[in-house]
Amino acid sequence: MRPLHLFSRSTEPWRLLSWIIRWLALALAVGALAGSASALFLWALELATATRLAHRPLIALLPLAGCAVAWLYLRVGSTVEAGNNLLIDEIHDPKKTIPLRMAPLVLGGTVVSHLFGASVGREGTAVQMGGALADQLAHVFRLGPDDRRIVLMAGISAGFASVFGTPLAGALFGLEVLAIGRLRYDALPACLAAALAGDGVCLFWSALLGIHHTHYDAIGTVPAPSWWPLAAVAIAGALFGLAGRLFADGTHALTGWLKRRVPYGPLRALLGGAVVAAAVLLLHADRYVGLGIPTIQAAFAQPLAPWDWAGKMVFTVVSLGSGFKGGEVTPLFYIGATLGNALAPLLHLPVGLLAAVGFVAVFAGAANTPVASTLMAMELFGAEAGVYAAVGCVLAYLFSGHTGIYRAQRIGRAKHRWLAVPPNTRLGDLPARRTPPGSA
């Protein structure tokens, strides 16, 4: 009889090949589902945005629209209302299959938010659809807890990659968003394959539907790395991190405050929608609602009002804090790009470069995903921006502290050695950030 270790070595390549084929098939299926859902979502989102821009009075109906969506979630969506946090919790502590209803509910709710003028994004919708659809495959194939975790991570990667057209960033996002300071490399092949498949399938359907991903103008000349540009970007990165922290803490604080004082969800959305609609109509603040893509694009090319980033933050915090559905990432892109635009003259840096760094760095700080954010900068703006993006994202990650837009994120390894917390502590469970029951 051959020694066991020789037998294992001789069969290892075949076992690896079988494992790769199995996960490639699953990842491609996840990517196809997520990419198709994202294409449908992008088409509906473009239609909703065009309709709102053509019929500005629709903003007056925002309170009623938010109330209706919140009532629908109260009736049939209470089990999926936690959204991205539910996905992260299920990956860390698998309990039961995520209801399929999460996908149509968040898709419809986000489209309604954009149709009537809430300030929300789109990443949360794509990630939730990708995760919910992926979990159905886990149920069909009766995957065990460990394999189900990987499928859910692949769904997150595919959703993120397909909605932004950034497969490398999407693959890393599915790994990095789960825990601060820790990556699960066993899921990397599935996440990468799902992200590539999701992006490809989304592009295929988008071409048929006549839609496309947002393309940002060239950021201009990128200076060769030297001490002052790098130091200036580091300074800006710290400020970007503080902005991400302010956004995350502000959103959670308003959500908790409203839940304590207005327990009925539809009424919270009604009040928040009334505040946003009144501000837009009275102050002509249309630039701060919806995705804000034209303002983001302008931030790379021309000086903007130095308070644009604060205006977008306030409108988004009120929209998300009162219960409107959507994501946080595109508003964070807006905040970062416009803040970079405002800081560029003060730091003697090209406007396009610092707007691009801010675009990804505020997101890196708020989501605690510096690696995925750096890759996103390189995919969107070119490899020459990578060094500056990395500096900005790392500093933003450090200065955002132990907070974030996803309260279910775990602390795998603290950012700073002087923070002593038990392993796998949820961000939402840190003593300084306790929230009322049911606040995800």
XYZ file of C-alpha atoms in Angstrom:
440
model
C 0.000 0.000 0.000
C 1.311 3.430 -0.922
C 1.988 5.864 1.928
C -0.940 8.140 2.668
C 1.027 11.328 2.043
C 2.071 10.113 -1.430
C -1.509 9.173 -2.236
C -2.714 12.631 -1.131
C -0.090 14.420 -3.197
C -0.857 12.448 -6.315
C -4.598 13.027 -6.069
C -4.457 16.653 -4.966
C -4.420 18.152 -8.516
C -7.520 16.143 -9.455
C -9.349 17.158 -6.307
C -8.373 20.763 -6.980
C -9.621 20.545 -10.561
C -12.936 19.112 -9.387
C -13.217 21.879 -6.797
C -12.478 24.589 -9.374
C -15.041 23.244 -11.853
C -17.693 23.045 -9.150
C -17.153 26.555 -7.884
C -16.727 28.004 -11.348
C -20.154 26.653 -12.306
C -21.746 28.032 -9.143
C -20.013 31.396 -9.493
C -21.039 31.753 -13.125
C -24.644 31.035 -12.175
C -24.478 33.611 -9.381
C -22.927 36.152 -11.734
C -25.556 35.533 -14.418
C -28.392 36.097 -11.950
C -26.834 39.161 -10.331
C -25.756 40.695 -13.641
C -29.219 40.263 -15.148
C -30.840 41.800 -12.082
C -28.412 44.739 -12.158
C -29.100 45.388 -15.836
C -32.837 45.487 -15.152
C -32.221 47.765 -12.187
C -29.983 50.160 -14.140
C -32.587 50.362 -16.913
C -35.385 51.112 -14.437
C -33.179 53.592 -12.587
C -32.347 55.488 -15.765
C -36.034 55.639 -16.683
C -36.998 56.832 -13.189
C -34.321 59.537 -13.180
C -35.301 60.813 -16.620
C -38.944 60.923 -15.595
C -38.172 62.899 -12.426
C -36.028 65.398 -14.308
C -38.783 65.894 -16.881
C -41.495 66.304 -14.231
C -39.982 68.230 -11.321
C -43.288 68.460 -9.345
C -42.961 64.720 -8.635
C -40.684 65.684 -5.732
C -43.793 66.922 -3.884
C -45.025 63.317 -3.745
C -41.834 62.031 -2.114
C -43.389 61.819 1.388
C -46.273 59.668 0.148
C -43.967 57.485 -1.950
C -41.662 56.857 1.018
C -44.627 56.122 3.264
C -46.005 53.580 0.769
C -42.676 51.744 0.431
C -42.181 51.683 4.206
C -45.708 50.316 4.670
C -44.999 47.571 2.116
C -41.831 46.598 3.970
C -43.749 46.600 7.232
C -46.342 44.241 5.790
C -44.226 41.786 3.804
C -40.569 42.791 4.132
C -39.789 42.971 7.840
C -37.488 39.938 7.577
C -35.320 41.590 4.913
C -35.398 45.214 6.032
C -31.866 45.001 7.468
C -30.601 44.795 3.876
C -26.821 44.595 3.522
C -26.456 44.015 7.250
C -28.618 40.902 6.955
C -26.296 39.520 4.280
C -23.200 40.196 6.375
C -24.785 38.625 9.468
C -25.791 35.521 7.493
C -22.257 35.095 6.182
C -20.799 35.287 9.672
C -23.550 33.303 11.381
C -25.656 31.292 8.885
C -29.186 30.647 10.104
C -31.747 30.467 7.317
C -32.145 31.188 3.612
C -32.572 34.864 2.792
C -36.116 35.334 1.436
C -36.232 35.831 -2.318
C -38.582 38.751 -1.769
C -35.570 40.861 -0.785
C -34.671 41.307 -4.467
C -37.956 42.708 -5.860
C -38.638 44.722 -2.714
C -35.323 46.558 -2.714
C -35.404 47.011 -6.498
C -38.879 48.531 -6.431
C -38.187 50.580 -3.316
C -35.010 52.081 -4.751
C -36.601 52.932 -8.086
C -39.430 54.681 -6.234
C -36.869 56.611 -4.164
C -35.177 57.889 -7.315
C -38.402 58.546 -9.178
C -39.624 60.958 -6.502
C -36.273 62.503 -5.551
C -34.729 60.903 -2.463
C -30.957 61.193 -2.119
C -29.880 57.555 -2.188
C -27.512 55.382 -4.208
C -27.642 52.055 -5.985
C -24.962 49.779 -4.528
C -27.152 48.530 -1.694
C -29.825 47.446 -4.141
C -27.442 45.544 -6.412
C -25.680 43.861 -3.490
C -28.944 42.802 -1.867
C -30.314 41.440 -5.140
C -27.073 39.552 -5.791
C -27.002 38.109 -2.291
C -30.670 37.116 -2.232
C -30.512 35.439 -5.648
C -27.267 33.660 -4.768
C -28.782 32.282 -1.577
C -31.559 30.642 -3.565
C -28.900 28.616 -5.367
C -27.423 27.634 -2.017
C -30.848 26.361 -0.989
C -31.481 24.511 -4.266
C -28.128 22.725 -4.115
C -28.365 22.190 -0.348
C -24.988 23.696 0.365
C -23.525 23.446 3.845
C -22.845 26.529 6.002
C -19.265 27.062 4.777
C -20.164 26.734 1.106
C -23.220 28.939 1.622
C -20.990 31.672 3.031
C -18.908 31.618 -0.116
C -21.978 31.733 -2.364
C -23.307 34.748 -0.484
C -19.939 36.486 -0.765
C -19.941 35.760 -4.493
C -23.412 37.284 -4.756
C -22.208 40.457 -3.061
C -19.215 40.641 -5.397
C -21.317 40.064 -8.498
C -23.875 42.690 -7.495
C -21.258 45.337 -6.743
C -19.198 44.591 -9.863
C -22.154 44.581 -12.224
C -23.795 47.807 -11.045
C -20.568 49.845 -11.267
C -18.748 48.001 -14.045
C -15.728 47.318 -11.813
C -15.135 43.547 -11.586
C -11.823 43.675 -9.710
C -13.179 46.060 -7.094
C -16.328 43.962 -6.864
C -14.379 40.769 -6.248
C -12.401 42.354 -3.414
C -15.428 44.150 -1.992
C -17.171 40.835 -1.351
C -14.157 39.726 0.689
C -13.214 42.970 2.395
C -16.599 44.300 3.520
C -17.245 41.453 5.958
C -14.633 42.204 8.601
C -12.145 44.950 9.326
C -8.570 43.712 9.050
C -9.349 40.207 7.792
C -9.902 38.621 4.382
C -11.199 35.144 3.554
C -9.048 34.055 0.632
C -10.847 30.724 0.301
C -13.700 32.675 -1.286
C -11.474 34.636 -3.694
C -11.861 32.319 -6.740
C -15.671 32.287 -6.441
C -15.886 36.029 -5.829
C -13.616 36.824 -8.776
C -15.466 34.509 -11.153
C -18.866 35.815 -10.027
C -17.732 39.436 -10.355
C -16.398 38.893 -13.879
C -19.516 36.987 -14.904
C -21.846 39.538 -13.326
C -20.135 42.415 -15.075
C -20.139 40.605 -18.432
C -23.795 39.585 -18.210
C -24.806 43.078 -17.134
C -22.946 44.579 -20.095
C -24.678 42.133 -22.444
C -28.181 42.974 -21.250
C -27.362 46.681 -20.964
C -26.378 46.786 -24.622
C -29.716 45.224 -25.555
C -31.592 47.665 -23.325
C -29.670 50.659 -24.642
C -28.113 51.674 -21.318
C -24.520 51.923 -20.152
C -22.393 52.427 -17.070
C -21.464 55.952 -16.077
C -18.224 57.066 -17.689
C -16.214 59.719 -15.903
C -14.130 62.270 -17.732
C -10.393 61.819 -17.814
C -8.863 63.171 -14.618
C -6.170 65.032 -16.514
C -2.457 64.915 -15.962
C -1.359 62.845 -12.981
C 1.913 64.182 -11.524
C 4.759 61.772 -10.937
C 4.869 60.683 -7.286
C 7.000 63.037 -5.200
C 7.008 64.185 -1.601
C 4.504 67.064 -1.822
C 1.772 65.480 -3.980
C 1.893 62.355 -1.814
C 1.894 64.376 1.419
C -0.985 66.520 0.162
C -3.017 63.458 -0.790
C -2.291 61.997 2.649
C -3.656 65.157 4.297
C -6.713 65.029 2.074
C -7.106 61.308 2.805
C -7.370 62.019 6.524
C -10.096 64.574 5.811
C -11.860 62.132 3.505
C -11.838 59.577 6.309
C -13.352 62.067 8.743
C -16.042 62.866 6.164
C -16.828 59.159 5.800
C -17.036 58.824 9.560
C -19.336 61.854 9.813
C -21.603 60.357 7.166
C -21.797 56.940 8.824
C -22.260 58.275 12.351
C -24.785 60.853 11.202
C -26.885 58.290 9.359
C -26.902 55.852 12.291
C -27.610 58.608 14.806
C -30.574 59.966 12.865
C -31.936 56.454 12.259
C -31.781 55.648 15.970
C -33.215 59.002 17.017
C -36.170 58.690 14.645
C -36.874 55.096 15.671
C -37.050 56.125 19.314
C -39.380 59.039 18.684
C -41.388 57.775 15.720
C -41.751 53.993 16.096
C -44.042 53.639 13.076
C -41.860 53.191 9.974
C -44.233 54.651 7.346
C -44.593 57.828 9.416
C -40.790 58.188 9.626
C -40.535 58.009 5.845
C -43.418 60.468 5.501
C -41.678 63.012 7.725
C -38.253 62.525 6.180
C -39.674 62.767 2.685
C -41.486 65.974 3.595
C -38.240 67.542 4.846
C -36.318 66.571 1.700
C -39.094 67.639 -0.686
C -39.588 70.979 1.040
C -35.856 71.708 0.994
C -35.570 70.884 -2.698
C -38.593 72.937 -3.737
C -37.887 75.935 -1.525
C -34.106 76.074 -1.874
C -33.882 74.819 -5.478
C -31.533 72.111 -4.219
C -32.189 69.608 -7.008
C -28.455 68.961 -7.371
C -28.448 67.153 -4.013
C -31.058 64.501 -4.772
C -30.913 61.350 -6.862
C -27.521 59.972 -7.838
C -26.044 63.359 -8.684
C -23.999 62.003 -11.594
C -23.748 65.353 -13.492
C -22.258 67.032 -10.408
C -19.810 64.173 -9.876
C -18.657 64.453 -13.491
C -18.314 68.214 -13.200
C -16.128 67.814 -10.097
C -13.315 66.422 -12.256
C -13.231 69.370 -14.616
C -14.289 72.645 -12.994
C -14.528 74.413 -9.626
C -17.765 73.766 -7.758
C -19.391 75.336 -4.716
C -17.216 74.389 -1.711
C -20.295 73.298 0.264
C -21.638 70.810 -2.279
C -20.236 67.840 -0.351
C -21.983 68.975 2.849
C -25.271 69.552 1.047
C -25.226 66.058 -0.431
C -24.346 64.572 2.950
C -27.275 66.254 4.690
C -29.813 65.226 2.058
C -28.547 61.642 2.007
C -28.442 61.290 5.792
C -32.046 62.505 6.023
C -33.186 60.223 3.181
C -31.498 57.065 4.485
C -32.108 57.877 8.138
C -35.844 58.185 7.576
C -36.037 54.835 5.791
C -35.795 55.403 2.034
C -34.362 52.457 0.134
C -31.176 52.581 -1.922
C -27.480 52.575 -1.272
C -24.861 54.790 0.293
C -21.988 54.376 -2.135
C -22.884 56.731 -4.992
C -23.698 59.541 -2.532
C -20.298 58.846 -0.960
C -18.740 59.153 -4.427
C -20.474 62.533 -4.767
C -19.319 63.689 -1.329
C -15.749 62.573 -1.981
C -15.456 64.029 -5.482
C -16.880 67.420 -4.488
C -14.819 67.558 -1.278
C -11.707 66.754 -3.316
C -12.724 69.470 -5.756
C -12.904 71.973 -2.884
C -9.588 70.883 -1.328
C -7.544 70.788 -4.551
C -6.760 74.536 -4.760
C -5.839 74.623 -1.058
C -3.399 71.725 -1.445
C -2.095 72.843 -4.849
C -3.128 69.611 -6.561
C -4.901 69.082 -9.892
C -8.663 69.223 -9.427
C -9.252 66.065 -11.433
C -6.746 64.044 -9.431
C -8.003 65.000 -5.973
C -11.630 64.639 -7.038
C -10.822 61.104 -8.203
C -9.033 60.263 -4.950
C -11.905 61.692 -2.922
C -14.376 59.744 -5.041
C -12.981 56.453 -3.741
C -11.424 57.492 -0.424
C -14.586 58.683 1.334
C -16.162 55.381 0.365
C -13.079 53.520 1.611
C -13.365 55.213 4.986
C -17.116 54.809 5.362
C -17.174 51.164 4.214
C -13.756 50.138 5.621
C -12.705 48.775 2.217
C -9.400 50.453 1.231
C -8.185 47.693 -1.109
C -11.414 47.425 -3.111
C -11.595 51.216 -3.301
C -8.046 51.490 -4.646
C -8.796 48.904 -7.317
C -11.966 50.801 -8.222
C -9.922 53.976 -8.772
C -7.599 52.130 -11.114
C -10.497 50.589 -13.042
C -12.341 53.904 -13.400
C -9.523 56.426 -13.735
C -6.496 54.459 -14.915
C -3.546 52.737 -13.317
C -1.553 55.971 -13.074
C -3.946 57.136 -10.329
C -3.326 53.976 -8.292
C -0.521 55.250 -6.043
C -2.425 58.384 -5.048
C -5.668 56.469 -4.617
C -3.935 53.945 -2.375
C -2.491 56.691 -0.140
C -5.844 58.460 0.092
C -7.827 55.275 0.744
C -5.455 53.967 3.427
C -5.444 57.289 5.307
C -9.221 57.548 4.999
C -9.569 53.999 6.319
C -7.429 54.805 9.346
C -9.041 58.156 10.149
C -12.622 56.934 9.800
C -12.131 54.997 13.047
C -14.097 51.949 14.074
C -17.354 52.999 12.533
C -18.917 52.430 9.140
C -22.048 52.357 7.054
C -22.459 48.594 7.643
C -23.165 47.971 11.322
C -22.927 44.196 10.871
C -19.254 44.417 9.888
C -17.010 42.554 12.316
C -13.708 43.713 13.713
C -11.349 40.938 12.683
C -8.301 42.972 13.620
C -8.603 46.474 15.052
C -7.222 49.357 12.993
C -5.300 50.634 15.988
C -3.436 48.458 18.487
C -4.787 50.372 21.470
C -8.395 49.366 20.781
C -9.134 46.188 22.735
C -12.335 44.475 21.615
C -13.435 40.826 21.659
C -12.928 38.931 18.385
C -15.688 39.292 15.779
C -17.396 42.209 17.526
C -20.031 43.874 15.330
C -19.486 47.568 14.706
C -23.039 48.166 15.868
C -22.271 46.474 19.185
C -19.343 48.685 20.188
C -20.230 50.379 23.503
C -20.102 53.890 22.108
C -22.476 52.993 19.263
C -25.300 51.112 20.857
C -28.545 51.380 18.997
C -32.164 50.722 19.909
C -33.610 47.278 19.221
C -34.274 46.592 15.566
C -31.913 49.238 14.203
C -29.655 46.820 12.270
